[in-house]
Coordinates of C-alpha atoms and ligand atoms in Angstrom, one line a residue:
X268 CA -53.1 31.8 194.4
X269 CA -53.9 31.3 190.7
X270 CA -55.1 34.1 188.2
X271 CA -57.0 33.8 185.2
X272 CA -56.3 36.5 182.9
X273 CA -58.1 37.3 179.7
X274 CA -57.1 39.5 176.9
X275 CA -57.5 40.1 173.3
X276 CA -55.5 38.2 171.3
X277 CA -54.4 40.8 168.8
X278 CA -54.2 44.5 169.8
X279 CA -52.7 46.8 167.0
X280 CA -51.1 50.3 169.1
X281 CA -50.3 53.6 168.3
X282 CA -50.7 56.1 166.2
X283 CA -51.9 55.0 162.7
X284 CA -53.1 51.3 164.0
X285 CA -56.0 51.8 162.2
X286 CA -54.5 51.4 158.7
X287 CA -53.8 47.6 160.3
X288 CA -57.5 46.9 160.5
X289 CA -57.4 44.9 157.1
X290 CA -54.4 42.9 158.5
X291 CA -56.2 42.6 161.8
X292 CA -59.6 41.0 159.8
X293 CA -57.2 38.7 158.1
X294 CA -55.5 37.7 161.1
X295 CA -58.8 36.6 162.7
X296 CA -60.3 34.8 159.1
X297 CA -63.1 36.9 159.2
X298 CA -64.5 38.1 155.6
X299 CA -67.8 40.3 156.3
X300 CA -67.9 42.6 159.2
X301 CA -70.4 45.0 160.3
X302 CA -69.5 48.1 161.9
X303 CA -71.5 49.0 165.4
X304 CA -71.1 52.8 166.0
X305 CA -73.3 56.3 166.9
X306 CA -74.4 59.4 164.9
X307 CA -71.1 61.3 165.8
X308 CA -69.3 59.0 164.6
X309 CA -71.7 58.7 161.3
X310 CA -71.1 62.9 161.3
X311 CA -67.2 63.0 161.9
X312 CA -67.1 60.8 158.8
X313 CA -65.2 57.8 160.8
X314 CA -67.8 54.8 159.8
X315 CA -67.2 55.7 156.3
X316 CA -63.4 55.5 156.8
X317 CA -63.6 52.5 158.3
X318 CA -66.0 51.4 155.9
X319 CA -63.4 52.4 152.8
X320 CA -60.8 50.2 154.8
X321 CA -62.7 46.8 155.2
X322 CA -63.7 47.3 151.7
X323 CA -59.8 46.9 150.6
X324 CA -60.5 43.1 152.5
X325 CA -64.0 42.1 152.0
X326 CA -66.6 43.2 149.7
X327 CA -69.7 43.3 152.3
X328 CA -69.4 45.9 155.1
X329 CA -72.3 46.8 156.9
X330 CA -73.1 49.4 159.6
X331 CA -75.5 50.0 162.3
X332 CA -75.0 53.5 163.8
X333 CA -77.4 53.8 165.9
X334 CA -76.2 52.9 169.2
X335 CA -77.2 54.9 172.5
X336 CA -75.3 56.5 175.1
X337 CA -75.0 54.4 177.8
X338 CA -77.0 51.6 175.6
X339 CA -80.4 49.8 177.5
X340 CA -81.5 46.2 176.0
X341 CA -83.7 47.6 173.3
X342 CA -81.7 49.7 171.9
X343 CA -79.6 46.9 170.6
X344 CA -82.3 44.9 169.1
X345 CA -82.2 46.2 165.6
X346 CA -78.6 45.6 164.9
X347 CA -78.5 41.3 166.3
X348 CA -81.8 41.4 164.0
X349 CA -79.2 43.0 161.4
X350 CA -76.2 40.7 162.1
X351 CA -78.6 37.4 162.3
X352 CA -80.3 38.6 158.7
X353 CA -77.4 39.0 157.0
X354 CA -75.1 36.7 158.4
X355 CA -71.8 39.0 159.3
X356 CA -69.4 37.1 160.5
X357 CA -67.4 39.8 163.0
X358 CA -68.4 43.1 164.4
X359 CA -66.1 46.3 164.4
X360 CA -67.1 48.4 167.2
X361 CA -66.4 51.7 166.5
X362 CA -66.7 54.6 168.9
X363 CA -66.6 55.4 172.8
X364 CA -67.8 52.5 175.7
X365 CA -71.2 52.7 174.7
X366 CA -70.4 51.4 170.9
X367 CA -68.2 48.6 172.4
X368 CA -69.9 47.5 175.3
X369 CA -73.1 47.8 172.6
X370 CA -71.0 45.6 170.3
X371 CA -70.3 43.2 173.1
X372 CA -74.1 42.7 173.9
X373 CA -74.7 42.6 170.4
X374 CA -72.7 39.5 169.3
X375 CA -73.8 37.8 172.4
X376 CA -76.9 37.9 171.8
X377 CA -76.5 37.2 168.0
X378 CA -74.7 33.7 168.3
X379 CA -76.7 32.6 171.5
X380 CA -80.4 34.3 171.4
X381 CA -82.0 35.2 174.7
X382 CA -82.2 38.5 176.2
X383 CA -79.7 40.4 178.6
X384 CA -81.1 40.1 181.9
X385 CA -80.0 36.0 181.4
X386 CA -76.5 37.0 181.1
X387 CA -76.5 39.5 183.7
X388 CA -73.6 38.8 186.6
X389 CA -73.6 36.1 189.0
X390 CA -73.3 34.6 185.8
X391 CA -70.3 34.2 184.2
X392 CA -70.4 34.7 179.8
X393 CA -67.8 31.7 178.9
X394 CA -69.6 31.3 175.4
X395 CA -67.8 32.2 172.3
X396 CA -69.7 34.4 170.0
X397 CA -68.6 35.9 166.6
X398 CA -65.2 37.9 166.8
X399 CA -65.6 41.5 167.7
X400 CA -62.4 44.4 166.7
X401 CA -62.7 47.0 169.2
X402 CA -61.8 50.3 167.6
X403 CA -61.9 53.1 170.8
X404 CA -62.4 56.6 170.1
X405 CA -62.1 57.7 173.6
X406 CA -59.5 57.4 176.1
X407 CA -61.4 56.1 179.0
X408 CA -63.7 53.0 179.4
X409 CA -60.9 50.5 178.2
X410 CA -63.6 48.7 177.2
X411 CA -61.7 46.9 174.1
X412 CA -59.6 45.4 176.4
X413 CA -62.3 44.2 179.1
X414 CA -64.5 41.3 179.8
X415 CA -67.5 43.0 180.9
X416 CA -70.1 45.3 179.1
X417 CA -72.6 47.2 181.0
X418 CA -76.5 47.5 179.6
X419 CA -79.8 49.2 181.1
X420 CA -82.9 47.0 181.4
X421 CA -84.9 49.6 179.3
X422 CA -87.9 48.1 181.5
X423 CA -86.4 48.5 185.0
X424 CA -83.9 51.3 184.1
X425 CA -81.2 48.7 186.1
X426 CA -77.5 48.6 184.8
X427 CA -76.7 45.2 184.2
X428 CA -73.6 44.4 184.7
X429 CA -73.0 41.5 182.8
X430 CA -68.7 39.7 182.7
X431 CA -67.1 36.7 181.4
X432 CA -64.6 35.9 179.1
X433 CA -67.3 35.6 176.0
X434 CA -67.3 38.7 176.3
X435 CA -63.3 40.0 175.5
X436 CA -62.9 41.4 172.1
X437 CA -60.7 39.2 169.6
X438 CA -58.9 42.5 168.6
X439 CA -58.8 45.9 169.9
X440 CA -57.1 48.8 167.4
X441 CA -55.5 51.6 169.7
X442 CA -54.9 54.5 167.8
X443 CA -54.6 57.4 170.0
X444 CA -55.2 59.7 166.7
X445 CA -58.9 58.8 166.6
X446 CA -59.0 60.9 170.0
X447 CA -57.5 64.4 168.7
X448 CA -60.8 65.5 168.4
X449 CA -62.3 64.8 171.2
X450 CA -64.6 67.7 173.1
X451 CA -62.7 68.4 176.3
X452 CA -65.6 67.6 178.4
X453 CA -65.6 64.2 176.7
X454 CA -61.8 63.8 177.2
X455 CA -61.9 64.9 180.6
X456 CA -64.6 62.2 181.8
X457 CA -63.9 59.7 180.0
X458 CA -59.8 60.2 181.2
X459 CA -61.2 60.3 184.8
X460 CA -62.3 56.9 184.3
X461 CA -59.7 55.6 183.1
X462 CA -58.1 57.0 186.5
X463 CA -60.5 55.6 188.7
X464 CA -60.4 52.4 187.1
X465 CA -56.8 51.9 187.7
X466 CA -56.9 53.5 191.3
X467 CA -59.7 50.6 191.8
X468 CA -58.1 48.1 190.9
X469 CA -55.1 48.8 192.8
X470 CA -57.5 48.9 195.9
X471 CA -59.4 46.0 194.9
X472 CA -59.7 42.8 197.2
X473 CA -59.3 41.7 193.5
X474 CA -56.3 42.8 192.5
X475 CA -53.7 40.4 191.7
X476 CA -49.3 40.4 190.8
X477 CA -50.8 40.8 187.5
X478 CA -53.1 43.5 187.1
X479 CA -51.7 45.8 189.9
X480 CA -48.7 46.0 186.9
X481 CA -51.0 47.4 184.5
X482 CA -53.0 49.6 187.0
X483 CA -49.5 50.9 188.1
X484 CA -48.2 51.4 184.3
X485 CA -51.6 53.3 183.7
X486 CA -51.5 55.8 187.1
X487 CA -47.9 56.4 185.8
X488 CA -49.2 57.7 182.3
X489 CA -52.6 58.9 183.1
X490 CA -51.9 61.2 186.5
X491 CA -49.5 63.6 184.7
X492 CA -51.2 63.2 181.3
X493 CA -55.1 63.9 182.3
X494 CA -55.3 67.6 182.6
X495 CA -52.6 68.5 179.6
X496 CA -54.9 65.9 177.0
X497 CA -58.0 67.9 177.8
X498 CA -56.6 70.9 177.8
X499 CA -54.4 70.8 174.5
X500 CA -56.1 68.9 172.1
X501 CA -52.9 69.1 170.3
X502 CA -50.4 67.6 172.8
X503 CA -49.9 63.9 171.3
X504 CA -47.7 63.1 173.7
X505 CA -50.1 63.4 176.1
X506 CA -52.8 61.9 174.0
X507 CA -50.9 58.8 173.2
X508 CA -50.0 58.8 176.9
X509 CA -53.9 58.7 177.8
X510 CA -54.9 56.2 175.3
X511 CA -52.4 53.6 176.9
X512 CA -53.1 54.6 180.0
X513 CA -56.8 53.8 179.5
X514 CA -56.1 50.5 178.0
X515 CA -53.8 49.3 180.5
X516 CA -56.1 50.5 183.6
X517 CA -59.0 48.4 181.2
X518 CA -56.8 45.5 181.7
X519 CA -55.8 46.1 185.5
X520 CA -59.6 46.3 185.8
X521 CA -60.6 43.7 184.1
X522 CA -58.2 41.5 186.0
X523 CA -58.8 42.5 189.3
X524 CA -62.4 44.2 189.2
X525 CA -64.0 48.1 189.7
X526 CA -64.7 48.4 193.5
X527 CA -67.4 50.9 195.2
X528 CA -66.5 54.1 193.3
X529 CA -67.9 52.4 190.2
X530 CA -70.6 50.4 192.3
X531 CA -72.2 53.7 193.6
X532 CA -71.7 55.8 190.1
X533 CA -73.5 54.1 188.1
X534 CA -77.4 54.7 189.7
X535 CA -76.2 58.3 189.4
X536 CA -75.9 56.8 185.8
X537 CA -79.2 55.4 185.7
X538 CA -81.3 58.1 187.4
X539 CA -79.8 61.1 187.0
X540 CA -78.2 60.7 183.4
X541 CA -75.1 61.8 184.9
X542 CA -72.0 60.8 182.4
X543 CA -70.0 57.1 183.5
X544 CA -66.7 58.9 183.7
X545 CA -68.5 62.1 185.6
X546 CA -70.1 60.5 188.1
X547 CA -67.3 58.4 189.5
X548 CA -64.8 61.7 189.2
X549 CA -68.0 63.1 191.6
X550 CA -67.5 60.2 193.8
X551 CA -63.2 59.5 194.0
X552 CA -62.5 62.0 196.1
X553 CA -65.5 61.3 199.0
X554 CA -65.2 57.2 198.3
X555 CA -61.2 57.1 198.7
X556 CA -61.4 59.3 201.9
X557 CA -63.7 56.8 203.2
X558 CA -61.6 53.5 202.0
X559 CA -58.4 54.6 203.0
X560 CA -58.4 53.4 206.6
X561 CA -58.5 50.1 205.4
X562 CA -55.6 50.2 202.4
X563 CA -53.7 52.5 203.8
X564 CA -50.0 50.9 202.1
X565 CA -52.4 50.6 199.1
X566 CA -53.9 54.2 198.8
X567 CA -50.3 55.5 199.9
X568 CA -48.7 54.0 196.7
X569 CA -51.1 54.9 194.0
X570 CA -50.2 58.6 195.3
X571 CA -46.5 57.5 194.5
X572 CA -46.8 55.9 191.2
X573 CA -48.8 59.0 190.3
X574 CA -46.1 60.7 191.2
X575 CA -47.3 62.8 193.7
X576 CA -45.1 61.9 196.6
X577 CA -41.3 60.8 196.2
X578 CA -41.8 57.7 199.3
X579 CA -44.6 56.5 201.1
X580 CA -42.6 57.1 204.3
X581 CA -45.4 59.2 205.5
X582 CA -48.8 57.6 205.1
X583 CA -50.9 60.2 206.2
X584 CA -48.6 63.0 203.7
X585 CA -49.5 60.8 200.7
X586 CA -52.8 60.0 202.0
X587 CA -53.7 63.6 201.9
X588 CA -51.4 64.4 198.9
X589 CA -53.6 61.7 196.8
X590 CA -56.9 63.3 198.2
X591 CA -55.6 67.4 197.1
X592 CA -54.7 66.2 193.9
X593 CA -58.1 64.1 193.2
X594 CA -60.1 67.2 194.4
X595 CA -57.6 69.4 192.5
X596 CA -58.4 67.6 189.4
X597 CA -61.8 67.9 189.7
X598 CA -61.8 71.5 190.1
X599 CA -59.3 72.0 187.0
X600 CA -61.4 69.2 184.3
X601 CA -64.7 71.3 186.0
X602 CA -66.7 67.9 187.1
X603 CA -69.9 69.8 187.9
X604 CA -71.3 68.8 191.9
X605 CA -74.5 66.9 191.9
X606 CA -76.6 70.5 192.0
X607 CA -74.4 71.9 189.3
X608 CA -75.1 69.3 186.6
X609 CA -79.0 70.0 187.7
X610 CA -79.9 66.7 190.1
X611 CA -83.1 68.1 191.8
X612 CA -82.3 67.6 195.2
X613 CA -86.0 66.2 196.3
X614 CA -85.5 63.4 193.8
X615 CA -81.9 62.8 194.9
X616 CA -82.8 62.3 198.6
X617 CA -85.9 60.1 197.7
X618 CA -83.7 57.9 196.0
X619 CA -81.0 57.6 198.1
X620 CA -82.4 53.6 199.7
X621 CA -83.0 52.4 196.1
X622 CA -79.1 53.3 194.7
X623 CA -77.9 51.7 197.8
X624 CA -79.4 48.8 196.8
X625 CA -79.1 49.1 193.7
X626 CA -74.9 49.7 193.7
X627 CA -74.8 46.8 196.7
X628 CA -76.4 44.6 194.2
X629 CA -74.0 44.9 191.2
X630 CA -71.6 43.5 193.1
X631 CA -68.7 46.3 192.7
X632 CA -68.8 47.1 196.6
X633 CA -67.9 43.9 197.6
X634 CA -64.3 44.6 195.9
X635 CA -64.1 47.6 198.0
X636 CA -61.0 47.8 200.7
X637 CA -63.7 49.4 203.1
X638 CA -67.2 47.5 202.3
X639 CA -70.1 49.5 203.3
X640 CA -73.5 48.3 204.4
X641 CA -76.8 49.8 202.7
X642 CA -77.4 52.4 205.7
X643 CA -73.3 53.2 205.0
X644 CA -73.6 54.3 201.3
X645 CA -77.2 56.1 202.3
X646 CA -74.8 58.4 204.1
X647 CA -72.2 58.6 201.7
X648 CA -74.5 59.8 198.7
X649 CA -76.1 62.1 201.1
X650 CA -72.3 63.1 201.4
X651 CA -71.8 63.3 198.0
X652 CA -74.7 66.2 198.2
X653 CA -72.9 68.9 200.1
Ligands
FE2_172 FE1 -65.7 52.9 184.3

């Protein structure tokens, strides 16, 4: 069977890329960008970096820096009212998942009008819209690389997952030196992310010749990377290790699709506040105990290429040498449990029908080797509890 893959058509990687942004804005004929990023970003001093840079190609740079963690609908409204106004012709998004997937919502909706809830999945984004350069400042969402962003319905509080080639940044700058300074905590969930996409993709009903290569190449460089690049924010090797690593398991993912991890993470997401790359770290370990039955060959081999296990000889040994080290990596990047990171347990247990629902809806289970009904993931988030 056929794939369709999408990518970026330029992506600039390694250490110093950034200085190529110029180049890159050349490349793609574009003359006045606008830069979508957040307050740290503003306070590290990056926008105006960046800003200095585009000003060596263009003489009209602007900046909205006010997007939200984990961005709703509103929240973007201000800056397609900004790009519409003053008629920028690309967008730099500059910053974590939330800046890019922003960024991606932002130029949508500036070329085509409407609101979000149109574009949310089953329907596919094929429209072109005006050229975005992903710049990622994190090692985890891969979200320069991907065709899907991911907004709240301020209104309904529902994450909208919303996918489609319109929606893959024209250039993505990868310049593992813009992540030196990430917080640890920040490093840590975001780079269990980037693991979870790749293991999911590898799992996925999905996955395809294609992206099980990338998801592959990305286990390989983020299983014995993760822990050393949160804990020594120093290590470039293992920083530059990460960044690629997130990029390619963007790409595996984007190609072959998140699966129930992802489906049931992001409610926690929505009504607990719980952080993306957090709350799928809370769920790997419980989720892949439960979908191994039904990939065991696949689950067996993602404990190889993380090089956990020398053969897959022995399912069960790799089975349960992927499930130690998923737990053990937990325990080591300190991913608080639900009751740690302050979930009031009343409120969890009232809501456990609705994020059923609500994570069977967005599709992501379906991809799942193992594909739970509603009553099924009611008992795994009351798992997830205890
Ligand atoms: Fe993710």
């Amino acid at each position: 069977m056929a794939t369709s893959i999408v990518l970026p058509k330029i992506m600039q990687i390694g250490g110093g890329a950034l200085q190529l942004l110029p180049d890159t804005l050349a490349a793609l004929q574009c003359k006045s960008p606008c830069i979508i990023s957040d307050t740290t970003m503003l306070k590290l001093g990056l926008i105006e970096r960046v800003k200095t840079l585009l000003l060596t190609h263009c003489s009209h740079v602007g900046v909205f820096s006010d997007v939200m963690p984990e961005p709703n609908d509103q929240s973007l409204l201000a800056a397609v009212e900004l790009v519409g106004s003053e008629k920028f012709d690309c967008l730099i998004a500059l910053g974590g998942g939330s800046a890019i997937d922003s960024a991606k919502a932002i130029a949508l909706l500036a070329s085509h009008k409407g609101i979000m809830r149109d574009y949310k999945v089953p329907r596919i984004i094929n429209e072109h819209s005006i050229p975005i350069i992903a710049i990622p400042t994190t090692a985890g969402t891969g979200s320069e690389a991907t065709k899907v962003t991911v907004i709240t319905d301020a209104e309904s509080d529902e994450k909208m997952l919303c996918m489609g080639p319109g929606l893959m940044p024209a250039a993505a700058i990868i310049d593992y030196e813009l992540t030196l300074s990430l917080p640890p905590r920040v490093a840590a969930d975001t780079g269990l992310d980037a693991l979870t996409h790749a293991i999911e993709a590898y799992v996925s009903k999905k996955a395809n010749l294609f992206s099980d290569q990338q998801a592959i190449a990305a286990m390989k460089l983020i299983a014995p990377n993760l822990q050393l690049a949160c804990q020594q924010a120093d290590n470039l090797e293992a920083k530059e290790a990460m960044m690629l690593g997130s990029n390619l398991a963007g790409i595996a993912f984007s190609n072959a699709s998140v699966a129930l991890v992802h489906g049931m993470s992001r409610p926690l997401g929505v009504h607990f506040h719980v952080p993306h790359g957090m709350s799928n770290a809370m769920l790997l370990p419980l989720i892949t105990e439960y979908s191994i039955s039904h990939a065991p060959k696949r689950y067996a081999e993602c404990a190889l290429h993380m090089g956990l296990i020398s053969n897959i000889d022995d399912l069960n040994a790799a089975h349960q040498a992927l499930l130690k080290e998923l737990r053990h990596l937990n325990r080591i990047l300190k991913v608080p449990s639900l009751t740690d990171f302050g979930v009031d347990q009343k409120r969890y247990l009232s809501l456990l029908q609705t994020m059923a629902e609500q994570a069977l809806a967005s599709g992501s289970p379906a991809n799942n080797p193992r594909i739970p009904n509603v009553a099924e993931m009611v008992e795994l988030y009351t798992a997830a509890w205890s």
